[in-house]
PDB file of C-alpha atoms (C1' of nucleotides) in Angstrom:
ATOM      1  CA  MET A 258     110.782  91.711 107.484  1.00 98.00           C
ATOM      2  CA  LYS A 259     110.050  94.601 105.146  1.00 98.00           C
ATOM      3  CA  ILE A 260     110.826  98.232 106.023  1.00 98.00           C
ATOM      4  CA  VAL A 261     109.772 101.096 103.748  1.00 98.00           C
ATOM      5  CA  SER A 262     110.482 104.835 103.616  1.00 98.00           C
ATOM      6  CA  TRP A 263     108.207 107.099 101.597  1.00 98.00           C
ATOM      7  CA  ASN A 264     107.768 110.860 101.273  1.00 98.00           C
ATOM      8  CA  VAL A 265     104.048 110.960 100.463  1.00 98.00           C
ATOM      9  CA  ASN A 266     103.693 114.723  99.825  1.00 98.00           C
ATOM     10  CA  SER A 267     100.530 115.183 101.898  1.00 98.00           C
ATOM     11  CA  LEU A 268      98.982 112.102 103.494  1.00 98.00           C
ATOM     12  CA  ASN A 269      95.599 113.797 103.294  1.00 97.00           C
ATOM     13  CA  ALA A 270      95.836 113.998  99.490  1.00 97.00           C
ATOM     14  CA  ARG A 271      97.500 110.565  99.272  1.00 98.00           C
ATOM     15  CA  LEU A 272      95.619 108.396 101.794  1.00 98.00           C
ATOM     16  CA  PRO A 273      93.719 106.090  99.381  1.00 97.00           C
ATOM     17  CA  PHE A 274      96.859 105.743  97.258  1.00 98.00           C
ATOM     18  CA  VAL A 275      99.015 104.905 100.309  1.00 98.00           C
ATOM     19  CA  LEU A 276      96.487 102.487 101.839  1.00 98.00           C
ATOM     20  CA  ASP A 277      96.198 100.684  98.494  1.00 98.00           C
ATOM     21  CA  TRP A 278      99.987 100.396  98.268  1.00 98.00           C
ATOM     22  CA  VAL A 279     100.330  99.194 101.876  1.00 98.00           C
ATOM     23  CA  ALA A 280      97.651  96.533 101.368  1.00 98.00           C
ATOM     24  CA  LYS A 281      99.564  95.212  98.341  1.00 98.00           C
ATOM     25  CA  HIS A 282     103.098  95.406  99.744  1.00 98.00           C
ATOM     26  CA  GLU A 283     102.430  94.679 103.434  1.00 98.00           C
ATOM     27  CA  PRO A 284     105.471  96.394 104.935  1.00 98.00           C
ATOM     28  CA  ASP A 285     106.207  95.633 108.583  1.00 98.00           C
ATOM     29  CA  VAL A 286     107.405  99.201 109.101  1.00 98.00           C
ATOM     30  CA  LEU A 287     106.545 102.284 107.043  1.00 98.00           C
ATOM     31  CA  CYS A 288     108.406 105.543 107.627  1.00 98.00           C
ATOM     32  CA  LEU A 289     106.471 108.471 106.182  1.00 98.00           C
ATOM     33  CA  GLN A 290     107.589 112.009 105.476  1.00 98.00           C
ATOM     34  CA  GLU A 291     105.699 115.149 104.499  1.00 98.00           C
ATOM     35  CA  THR A 292     102.387 114.057 105.961  1.00 98.00           C
ATOM     36  CA  LYS A 293     101.511 117.774 106.207  1.00 98.00           C
ATOM     37  CA  LEU A 294      99.153 116.920 109.074  1.00 98.00           C
ATOM     38  CA  LYS A 295      98.625 117.933 112.677  1.00 97.00           C
ATOM     39  CA  ASP A 296      98.834 114.995 115.086  1.00 97.00           C
ATOM     40  CA  ASP A 297      95.080 115.148 115.699  1.00 96.00           C
ATOM     41  CA  ASP A 298      94.387 114.848 111.966  1.00 97.00           C
ATOM     42  CA  PHE A 299      96.568 111.776 111.384  1.00 98.00           C
ATOM     43  CA  PRO A 300      94.471 108.828 110.086  1.00 98.00           C
ATOM     44  CA  TYR A 301      95.316 106.484 112.970  1.00 98.00           C
ATOM     45  CA  GLN A 302      92.050 104.586 112.546  1.00 98.00           C
ATOM     46  CA  ALA A 303      92.458 104.039 108.792  1.00 98.00           C
ATOM     47  CA  PHE A 304      95.811 102.339 109.453  1.00 98.00           C
ATOM     48  CA  LYS A 305      94.415 100.494 112.496  1.00 98.00           C
ATOM     49  CA  ASP A 306      91.699  99.069 110.233  1.00 98.00           C
ATOM     50  CA  ILE A 307      94.338  97.377 108.073  1.00 98.00           C
ATOM     51  CA  GLY A 308      96.392  96.162 111.028  1.00 98.00           C
ATOM     52  CA  TYR A 309      98.869  98.947 111.698  1.00 98.00           C
ATOM     53  CA  ASN A 310      99.910 101.072 114.674  1.00 98.00           C
ATOM     54  CA  SER A 311     101.032 104.634 114.056  1.00 98.00           C
ATOM     55  CA  VAL A 312     103.127 107.247 115.747  1.00 98.00           C
ATOM     56  CA  HIS A 313     103.186 110.720 114.214  1.00 98.00           C
ATOM     57  CA  PHE A 314     104.870 114.062 114.758  1.00 98.00           C
ATOM     58  CA  GLY A 315     103.318 116.886 112.800  1.00 97.00           C
ATOM     59  CA  GLN A 316     102.428 120.526 112.877  1.00 94.00           C
ATOM     60  CA  GLY A 317     100.052 120.755 109.910  1.00 93.00           C
ATOM     61  CA  ARG A 318     100.600 122.650 106.643  1.00 95.00           C
ATOM     62  CA  TRP A 319     104.165 121.437 106.051  1.00 96.00           C
ATOM     63  CA  ASN A 320     106.568 118.706 107.124  1.00 97.00           C
ATOM     64  CA  GLY A 321     105.265 115.929 109.395  1.00 98.00           C
ATOM     65  CA  VAL A 322     106.791 112.467 109.925  1.00 98.00           C
ATOM     66  CA  ALA A 323     105.315 109.131 110.976  1.00 98.00           C
ATOM     67  CA  ILE A 324     106.264 105.552 111.746  1.00 98.00           C
ATOM     68  CA  VAL A 325     103.503 103.088 110.872  1.00 98.00           C
ATOM     69  CA  SER A 326     104.117  99.485 111.911  1.00 98.00           C
ATOM     70  CA  LYS A 327     102.443  96.126 112.504  1.00 98.00           C
ATOM     71  CA  ALA A 328     104.210  95.787 115.859  1.00 98.00           C
ATOM     72  CA  LYS A 329     103.760  98.685 118.210  1.00 98.00           C
ATOM     73  CA  GLY A 330     106.432 101.409 118.184  1.00 98.00           C
ATOM     74  CA  GLU A 331     107.969 102.030 121.604  1.00 98.00           C
ATOM     75  CA  ASP A 332     110.227 104.590 123.281  1.00 98.00           C
ATOM     76  CA  VAL A 333     108.903 107.245 120.917  1.00 98.00           C
ATOM     77  CA  VAL A 334     110.961 110.425 120.605  1.00 97.00           C
ATOM     78  CA  CYS A 335     109.826 113.479 118.607  1.00 93.00           C
ATOM     79  CA  GLY A 336     112.357 116.045 117.527  1.00 83.00           C
ATOM     80  CA  GLY A 337     115.686 115.879 119.256  1.00 82.00           C
ATOM     81  CA  VAL A 338     117.059 117.556 116.131  1.00 92.00           C
ATOM     82  CA  ALA A 339     117.089 121.304 115.280  1.00 87.00           C
ATOM     83  CA  GLU A 340     113.348 121.544 114.837  1.00 89.00           C
ATOM     84  CA  TYR A 341     113.019 125.293 114.596  1.00 94.00           C
ATOM     85  CA  PHE A 342     113.684 127.612 111.699  1.00 94.00           C
ATOM     86  CA  GLU A 343     113.669 131.231 112.875  1.00 92.00           C
ATOM     87  CA  GLY A 344     111.447 130.286 115.818  1.00 91.00           C
ATOM     88  CA  GLN A 345     108.958 128.257 113.768  1.00 92.00           C
ATOM     89  CA  LEU A 346     108.453 124.579 114.619  1.00 93.00           C
ATOM     90  CA  GLU A 347     109.257 122.158 111.802  1.00 96.00           C
ATOM     91  CA  ALA A 348     108.308 118.554 112.505  1.00 97.00           C
ATOM     92  CA  ARG A 349     111.027 116.613 110.711  1.00 98.00           C
ATOM     93  CA  HIS A 350     112.200 113.836 112.999  1.00 98.00           C
ATOM     94  CA  LEU A 351     110.590 110.939 114.859  1.00 98.00           C
ATOM     95  CA  ALA A 352     112.096 107.812 116.389  1.00 98.00           C
ATOM     96  CA  ALA A 353     110.530 104.613 117.736  1.00 98.00           C
ATOM     97  CA  THR A 354     111.735 101.119 118.552  1.00 98.00           C
ATOM     98  CA  VAL A 355     109.957  98.438 116.511  1.00 98.00           C
ATOM     99  CA  GLU A 356     110.755  94.754 116.968  1.00 98.00           C
ATOM    100  CA  GLY A 357     114.136  95.578 118.447  1.00 98.00           C
ATOM    101  CA  ILE A 358     115.128  97.986 115.681  1.00 98.00           C
ATOM    102  CA  ARG A 359     115.566 101.657 116.530  1.00 98.00           C
ATOM    103  CA  VAL A 360     113.796 103.371 113.634  1.00 98.00           C
ATOM    104  CA  HIS A 361     114.230 107.054 112.750  1.00 98.00           C
ATOM    105  CA  SER A 362     111.975 108.737 110.190  1.00 98.00           C
ATOM    106  CA  VAL A 363     113.625 111.928 108.943  1.00 98.00           C
ATOM    107  CA  TYR A 364     112.685 114.768 106.607  1.00 98.00           C
ATOM    108  CA  VAL A 365     115.826 116.834 106.078  1.00 98.00           C
ATOM    109  CA  PRO A 366     115.243 120.512 105.154  1.00 98.00           C
ATOM    110  CA  ASN A 367     115.362 121.203 101.406  1.00 98.00           C
ATOM    111  CA  GLY A 368     117.764 124.162 101.641  1.00 97.00           C
ATOM    112  CA  ARG A 369     116.208 126.090  98.740  1.00 97.00           C
ATOM    113  CA  SER A 370     119.501 127.556  97.444  1.00 96.00           C
ATOM    114  CA  LEU A 371     123.113 127.689  98.591  1.00 97.00           C
ATOM    115  CA  GLU A 372     122.739 131.381  99.522  1.00 96.00           C
ATOM    116  CA  ASP A 373     119.454 130.985 101.413  1.00 96.00           C
ATOM    117  CA  ALA A 374     119.181 130.966 105.214  1.00 96.00           C
ATOM    118  CA  HIS A 375     117.365 127.644 104.807  1.00 97.00           C
ATOM    119  CA  PHE A 376     120.610 126.150 103.516  1.00 98.00           C
ATOM    120  CA  ASP A 377     122.415 127.035 106.765  1.00 97.00           C
ATOM    121  CA  TYR A 378     119.442 125.521 108.590  1.00 97.00           C
ATOM    122  CA  LYS A 379     119.821 122.345 106.524  1.00 98.00           C
ATOM    123  CA  LEU A 380     123.484 121.997 107.522  1.00 98.00           C
ATOM    124  CA  ARG A 381     122.699 122.809 111.169  1.00 97.00           C
ATOM    125  CA  TRP A 382     119.885 120.249 111.108  1.00 98.00           C
ATOM    126  CA  LEU A 383     122.206 117.571 109.726  1.00 98.00           C
ATOM    127  CA  GLY A 384     124.775 118.418 112.416  1.00 98.00           C
ATOM    128  CA  ASP A 385     122.117 118.037 115.107  1.00 97.00           C
ATOM    129  CA  LEU A 386     120.967 114.743 113.580  1.00 98.00           C
ATOM    130  CA  ARG A 387     124.560 113.542 113.791  1.00 98.00           C
ATOM    131  CA  SER A 388     124.753 114.522 117.484  1.00 97.00           C
ATOM    132  CA  LEU A 389     121.485 112.724 118.198  1.00 98.00           C
ATOM    133  CA  LEU A 390     122.620 109.574 116.392  1.00 98.00           C
ATOM    134  CA  GLU A 391     125.927 109.614 118.198  1.00 98.00           C
ATOM    135  CA  LYS A 392     123.963 109.320 121.461  1.00 97.00           C
ATOM    136  CA  GLU A 393     121.580 106.740 119.991  1.00 97.00           C
ATOM    137  CA  CYS A 394     124.553 104.554 119.038  1.00 98.00           C
ATOM    138  CA  LYS A 395     125.395 104.246 122.728  1.00 98.00           C
ATOM    139  CA  LEU A 396     121.820 103.200 123.581  1.00 97.00           C
ATOM    140  CA  PHE A 397     120.860 100.992 120.637  1.00 97.00           C
ATOM    141  CA  ASP A 398     122.588  98.387 118.529  1.00 97.00           C
ATOM    142  CA  GLN A 399     120.367  97.951 115.469  1.00 98.00           C
ATOM    143  CA  ILE A 400     119.528 101.407 114.106  1.00 98.00           C
ATOM    144  CA  LEU A 401     117.805 102.462 110.880  1.00 98.00           C
ATOM    145  CA  VAL A 402     117.630 106.094 109.757  1.00 98.00           C
ATOM    146  CA  ALA A 403     115.263 106.363 106.802  1.00 98.00           C
ATOM    147  CA  GLY A 404     113.767 109.281 105.007  1.00 98.00           C
ATOM    148  CA  ASP A 405     113.983 112.126 102.557  1.00 98.00           C
ATOM    149  CA  PHE A 406     117.528 113.425 103.037  1.00 98.00           C
ATOM    150  CA  ASN A 407     117.270 115.977 100.214  1.00 98.00           C
ATOM    151  CA  ILE A 408     120.867 115.018  99.376  1.00 98.00           C
ATOM    152  CA  ALA A 409     122.071 113.049  96.361  1.00 98.00           C
ATOM    153  CA  PRO A 410     125.118 111.342  97.918  1.00 98.00           C
ATOM    154  CA  ASP A 411     127.077 111.020  94.663  1.00 98.00           C
ATOM    155  CA  ASP A 412     126.953 112.183  91.044  1.00 98.00           C
ATOM    156  CA  GLN A 413     125.607 108.771  90.022  1.00 98.00           C
ATOM    157  CA  ASP A 414     122.529 109.648  92.081  1.00 98.00           C
ATOM    158  CA  VAL A 415     121.776 112.602  89.764  1.00 98.00           C
ATOM    159  CA  TRP A 416     120.233 112.267  86.288  1.00 98.00           C
ATOM    160  CA  ASP A 417     122.449 115.085  84.937  1.00 98.00           C
ATOM    161  CA  PRO A 418     125.178 116.278  87.312  1.00 97.00           C
ATOM    162  CA  ALA A 419     125.971 119.192  84.959  1.00 97.00           C
ATOM    163  CA  ALA A 420     122.445 120.533  85.458  1.00 96.00           C
ATOM    164  CA  TYR A 421     122.970 120.631  89.224  1.00 97.00           C
ATOM    165  CA  VAL A 422     126.257 122.529  89.451  1.00 96.00           C
ATOM    166  CA  GLY A 423     125.859 125.208  92.126  1.00 97.00           C
ATOM    167  CA  CYS A 424     122.592 123.737  93.363  1.00 97.00           C
ATOM    168  CA  THR A 425     121.463 122.282  96.653  1.00 98.00           C
ATOM    169  CA  HIS A 426     121.226 118.483  97.078  1.00 98.00           C
ATOM    170  CA  VAL A 427     124.681 117.949  95.540  1.00 98.00           C
ATOM    171  CA  SER A 428     126.970 120.466  97.275  1.00 98.00           C
ATOM    172  CA  ASP A 429     130.173 119.381  99.022  1.00 98.00           C
ATOM    173  CA  ASP A 430     128.861 120.762 102.329  1.00 98.00           C
ATOM    174  CA  GLU A 431     125.731 118.595 102.218  1.00 98.00           C
ATOM    175  CA  ARG A 432     127.572 115.503 101.061  1.00 98.00           C
ATOM    176  CA  SER A 433     130.193 116.014 103.786  1.00 98.00           C
ATOM    177  CA  ALA A 434     127.465 116.366 106.420  1.00 98.00           C
ATOM    178  CA  LEU A 435     125.962 113.068 105.248  1.00 98.00           C
ATOM    179  CA  LYS A 436     129.380 111.420 105.194  1.00 98.00           C
ATOM    180  CA  SER A 437     129.970 112.636 108.738  1.00 98.00           C
ATOM    181  CA  ILE A 438     126.802 110.805 109.825  1.00 98.00           C
ATOM    182  CA  GLU A 439     127.887 107.642 107.995  1.00 98.00           C
ATOM    183  CA  ASP A 440     131.248 107.885 109.778  1.00 98.00           C
ATOM    184  CA  LEU A 441     129.438 107.190 113.061  1.00 98.00           C
ATOM    185  CA  GLY A 442     128.993 103.653 111.730  1.00 98.00           C
ATOM    186  CA  PHE A 443     126.131 103.809 109.235  1.00 98.00           C
ATOM    187  CA  VAL A 444     125.845 102.447 105.709  1.00 98.00           C
ATOM    188  CA  ASP A 445     123.756 103.839 102.812  1.00 98.00           C
ATOM    189  CA  VAL A 446     122.189 100.429 102.329  1.00 98.00           C
ATOM    190  CA  ALA A 447     120.718 100.858  98.827  1.00 98.00           C
ATOM    191  CA  ARG A 448     124.060 102.007  97.435  1.00 98.00           C
ATOM    192  CA  HIS A 449     125.900  99.316  99.427  1.00 98.00           C
ATOM    193  CA  LEU A 450     123.761  96.482  98.038  1.00 98.00           C
ATOM    194  CA  ASN A 451     123.457  97.881  94.502  1.00 98.00           C
ATOM    195  CA  PRO A 452     126.788  99.655  93.924  1.00 98.00           C
ATOM    196  CA  ASN A 453     126.281 100.277  90.208  1.00 97.00           C
ATOM    197  CA  ASP A 454     122.515 100.800  90.058  1.00 96.00           C
ATOM    198  CA  VAL A 455     120.834 104.023  89.059  1.00 96.00           C
ATOM    199  CA  GLN A 456     117.647 103.957  91.135  1.00 98.00           C
ATOM    200  CA  PHE A 457     116.206 107.431  91.542  1.00 98.00           C
ATOM    201  CA  SER A 458     113.617 108.050  94.262  1.00 98.00           C
ATOM    202  CA  TRP A 459     112.330 111.513  93.307  1.00 98.00           C
ATOM    203  CA  TRP A 460     111.249 113.137  90.047  1.00 98.00           C
ATOM    204  CA  ASP A 461     109.961 116.709  89.709  1.00 97.00           C
ATOM    205  CA  TYR A 462     106.263 116.893  88.905  1.00 97.00           C
ATOM    206  CA  ARG A 463     107.058 119.472  86.240  1.00 96.00           C
ATOM    207  CA  GLY A 464     108.031 118.955  82.657  1.00 95.00           C
ATOM    208  CA  GLY A 465     107.368 115.219  82.524  1.00 95.00           C
ATOM    209  CA  ALA A 466     110.568 114.570  84.479  1.00 97.00           C
ATOM    210  CA  PHE A 467     109.530 111.060  85.518  1.00 98.00           C
ATOM    211  CA  HIS A 468     108.934 109.898  81.963  1.00 96.00           C
ATOM    212  CA  LYS A 469     112.205 111.450  80.823  1.00 97.00           C
ATOM    213  CA  GLY A 470     114.158 109.717  83.589  1.00 97.00           C
ATOM    214  CA  GLU A 471     115.131 113.046  85.141  1.00 98.00           C
ATOM    215  CA  GLY A 472     115.369 112.022  88.792  1.00 98.00           C
ATOM    216  CA  LEU A 473     117.497 112.062  91.904  1.00 98.00           C
ATOM    217  CA  ARG A 474     118.239 109.470  94.569  1.00 98.00           C
ATOM    218  CA  ILE A 475     117.577 111.512  97.713  1.00 98.00           C
ATOM    219  CA  ASP A 476     115.503 109.066  99.782  1.00 98.00           C
ATOM    220  CA  LEU A 477     117.969 107.004 101.767  1.00 98.00           C
ATOM    221  CA  ALA A 478     118.117 104.328 104.422  1.00 98.00           C
ATOM    222  CA  LEU A 479     121.174 104.408 106.652  1.00 98.00           C
ATOM    223  CA  VAL A 480     121.632 101.302 108.781  1.00 98.00           C
ATOM    224  CA  SER A 481     124.044 100.680 111.618  1.00 98.00           C
ATOM    225  CA  ASN A 482     126.899  98.280 110.982  1.00 94.00           C
ATOM    226  CA  SER A 483     125.265  95.622 113.178  1.00 93.00           C
ATOM    227  CA  LEU A 484     122.064  95.760 111.110  1.00 98.00           C
ATOM    228  CA  ILE A 485     123.607  95.694 107.634  1.00 97.00           C
ATOM    229  CA  SER A 486     124.084  91.905 107.675  1.00 96.00           C
ATOM    230  CA  ARG A 487     120.318  91.468 108.055  1.00 98.00           C
ATOM    231  CA  VAL A 488     119.402  93.490 104.955  1.00 98.00           C
ATOM    232  CA  VAL A 489     118.988  91.270 101.896  1.00 98.00           C
ATOM    233  CA  SER A 490     117.608  93.773  99.379  1.00 98.00           C
ATOM    234  CA  ALA A 491     116.890  97.437  98.761  1.00 98.00           C
ATOM    235  CA  ARG A 492     114.851  98.754  95.844  1.00 98.00           C
ATOM    236  CA  ILE A 493     112.809 101.733  94.770  1.00 98.00           C
ATOM    237  CA  ASP A 494     109.223 100.936  93.740  1.00 98.00           C
ATOM    238  CA  ARG A 495     109.078 103.120  90.607  1.00 98.00           C
ATOM    239  CA  ASP A 496     105.549 101.885  89.910  1.00 98.00           C
ATOM    240  CA  ALA A 497     104.350 103.937  92.884  1.00 98.00           C
ATOM    241  CA  ARG A 498     105.434 107.113  91.037  1.00 98.00           C
ATOM    242  CA  LYS A 499     102.868 106.373  88.300  1.00 97.00           C
ATOM    243  CA  VAL A 500      99.222 107.417  88.253  1.00 96.00           C
ATOM    244  CA  SER A 501      97.082 104.429  89.263  1.00 95.00           C
ATOM    245  CA  LYS A 502      93.411 103.746  89.791  1.00 95.00           C
ATOM    246  CA  ALA A 503      94.042 104.533  93.469  1.00 95.00           C
ATOM    247  CA  GLY A 504      94.923 108.104  92.495  1.00 96.00           C
ATOM    248  CA  LYS A 505      97.773 110.456  91.744  1.00 97.00           C
ATOM    249  CA  PRO A 506     101.319 109.744  92.964  1.00 98.00           C
ATOM    250  CA  SER A 507     103.671 111.579  95.282  1.00 98.00           C
ATOM    251  CA  ASP A 508     106.736 113.023  93.566  1.00 98.00           C
ATOM    252  CA  HIS A 509     108.750 110.475  95.606  1.00 98.00           C
ATOM    253  CA  ALA A 510     108.680 106.681  95.251  1.00 98.00           C
ATOM    254  CA  PRO A 511     108.986 104.312  98.231  1.00 98.00           C
ATOM    255  CA  LEU A 512     112.323 102.750  99.190  1.00 98.00           C
ATOM    256  CA  GLU A 513     111.754  99.115 100.206  1.00 98.00           C
ATOM    257  CA  LEU A 514     114.189  97.134 102.346  1.00 98.00           C
ATOM    258  CA  CYS A 515     113.897  93.405 103.009  1.00 98.00           C
ATOM    259  CA  LEU A 516     115.558  92.083 106.160  1.00 98.00           C
ATOM    260  CA  ARG A 517     116.092  88.532 107.348  1.00 96.00           C
TER     261      ARG A 517
ATOM    262  C1'  DA B 572     110.341 128.575  74.603  1.00 79.16           C
ATOM    263  C1'  DT B 573     114.016 130.565  80.532  1.00 79.16           C
ATOM    264  C1'  DG B 574     108.640 127.624  81.107  1.00 79.16           C
ATOM    265  C1'  DG B 575     106.402 123.618  83.978  1.00 79.16           C
ATOM    266  C1'  DT B 576     103.101 120.745  88.538  1.00 79.16           C
ATOM    267  C1'  DA B 577     101.266 119.599  92.826  1.00 79.16           C
ATOM    268  C1'  DG B 578      99.796 120.454  97.473  1.00 79.16           C
ATOM    269  C1'  DG B 579      99.023 123.291 101.155  1.00 79.16           C
ATOM    270  C1'  DT B 580      96.337 127.844 102.548  1.00 79.16           C
ATOM    271  C1'  DG B 581      93.420 131.363 101.390  1.00 79.16           C
ATOM    272  C1'  DC B 582      94.410 135.368  96.635  1.00 79.16           C
ATOM    273  C1'  DC B 583     100.941 133.201  97.704  1.00 79.16           C
ATOM    274  C1'  DC B 584     104.128 129.740  99.965  1.00 79.16           C
ATOM    275  C1'  DT B 585     106.858 125.372  99.601  1.00 79.16           C
ATOM    276  C1'  DA B 586     108.877 121.767  97.113  1.00 79.16           C
TER     277       DA B 586
END
DNA sequence: ATGGTAGGTGCCCTA
């Protein structure tokens, strides 16, 4: 079984690219972030045509999360996490049960800067995610939380830690909030399976960052302790960050998990 | 040399 998480940075702009990738890699489950679509605009039929069911939670313009899967997603829950910033809806969380696995697709707020109100929102959002997962742990055994966390868990997940001093994505507060979620009984599976690897998942579009290796590992898959024994591999598909004949890439690459 | 790119929406915002 293959489960993938991918921030596509607009599914509208990326659809041919994503469909091409899905046809080649045939994931069983695909968690998407930053679809930037309203629910009515989600390309349900395009995925149906290649054998996939979709559930989506979006508002249009920004954010938007989906779970696309060969088997139908059930017990769908949208939100359940702090979904409002100053009264404005932000669609950043969606859960569904697929083949007995409770799957959460998450798009954690960026935070902008440590002084910005969006940074407080980011921490509040992570606290609410923790509360939600604490409840989910009582209801489900095999849980996967995959998405763009906008947090580099450790300095080895940053191309140049010195360049990020005082920045979001690496602060103690964010890393502690992530650790607090892991303490519920979750494992950062890519780091767990590849303890010494440097596998970034995001590179800024600007300044040729991808080609210079200037990336971060901020796309994560957390799995519950009962699911970790099923995961045999975790890798980032760097090739999907390159321009291809299917089109231009997202600034994030997909994280691929293989389960037995 | 203190920049740049990409994608939304609509002549700026977000990442």
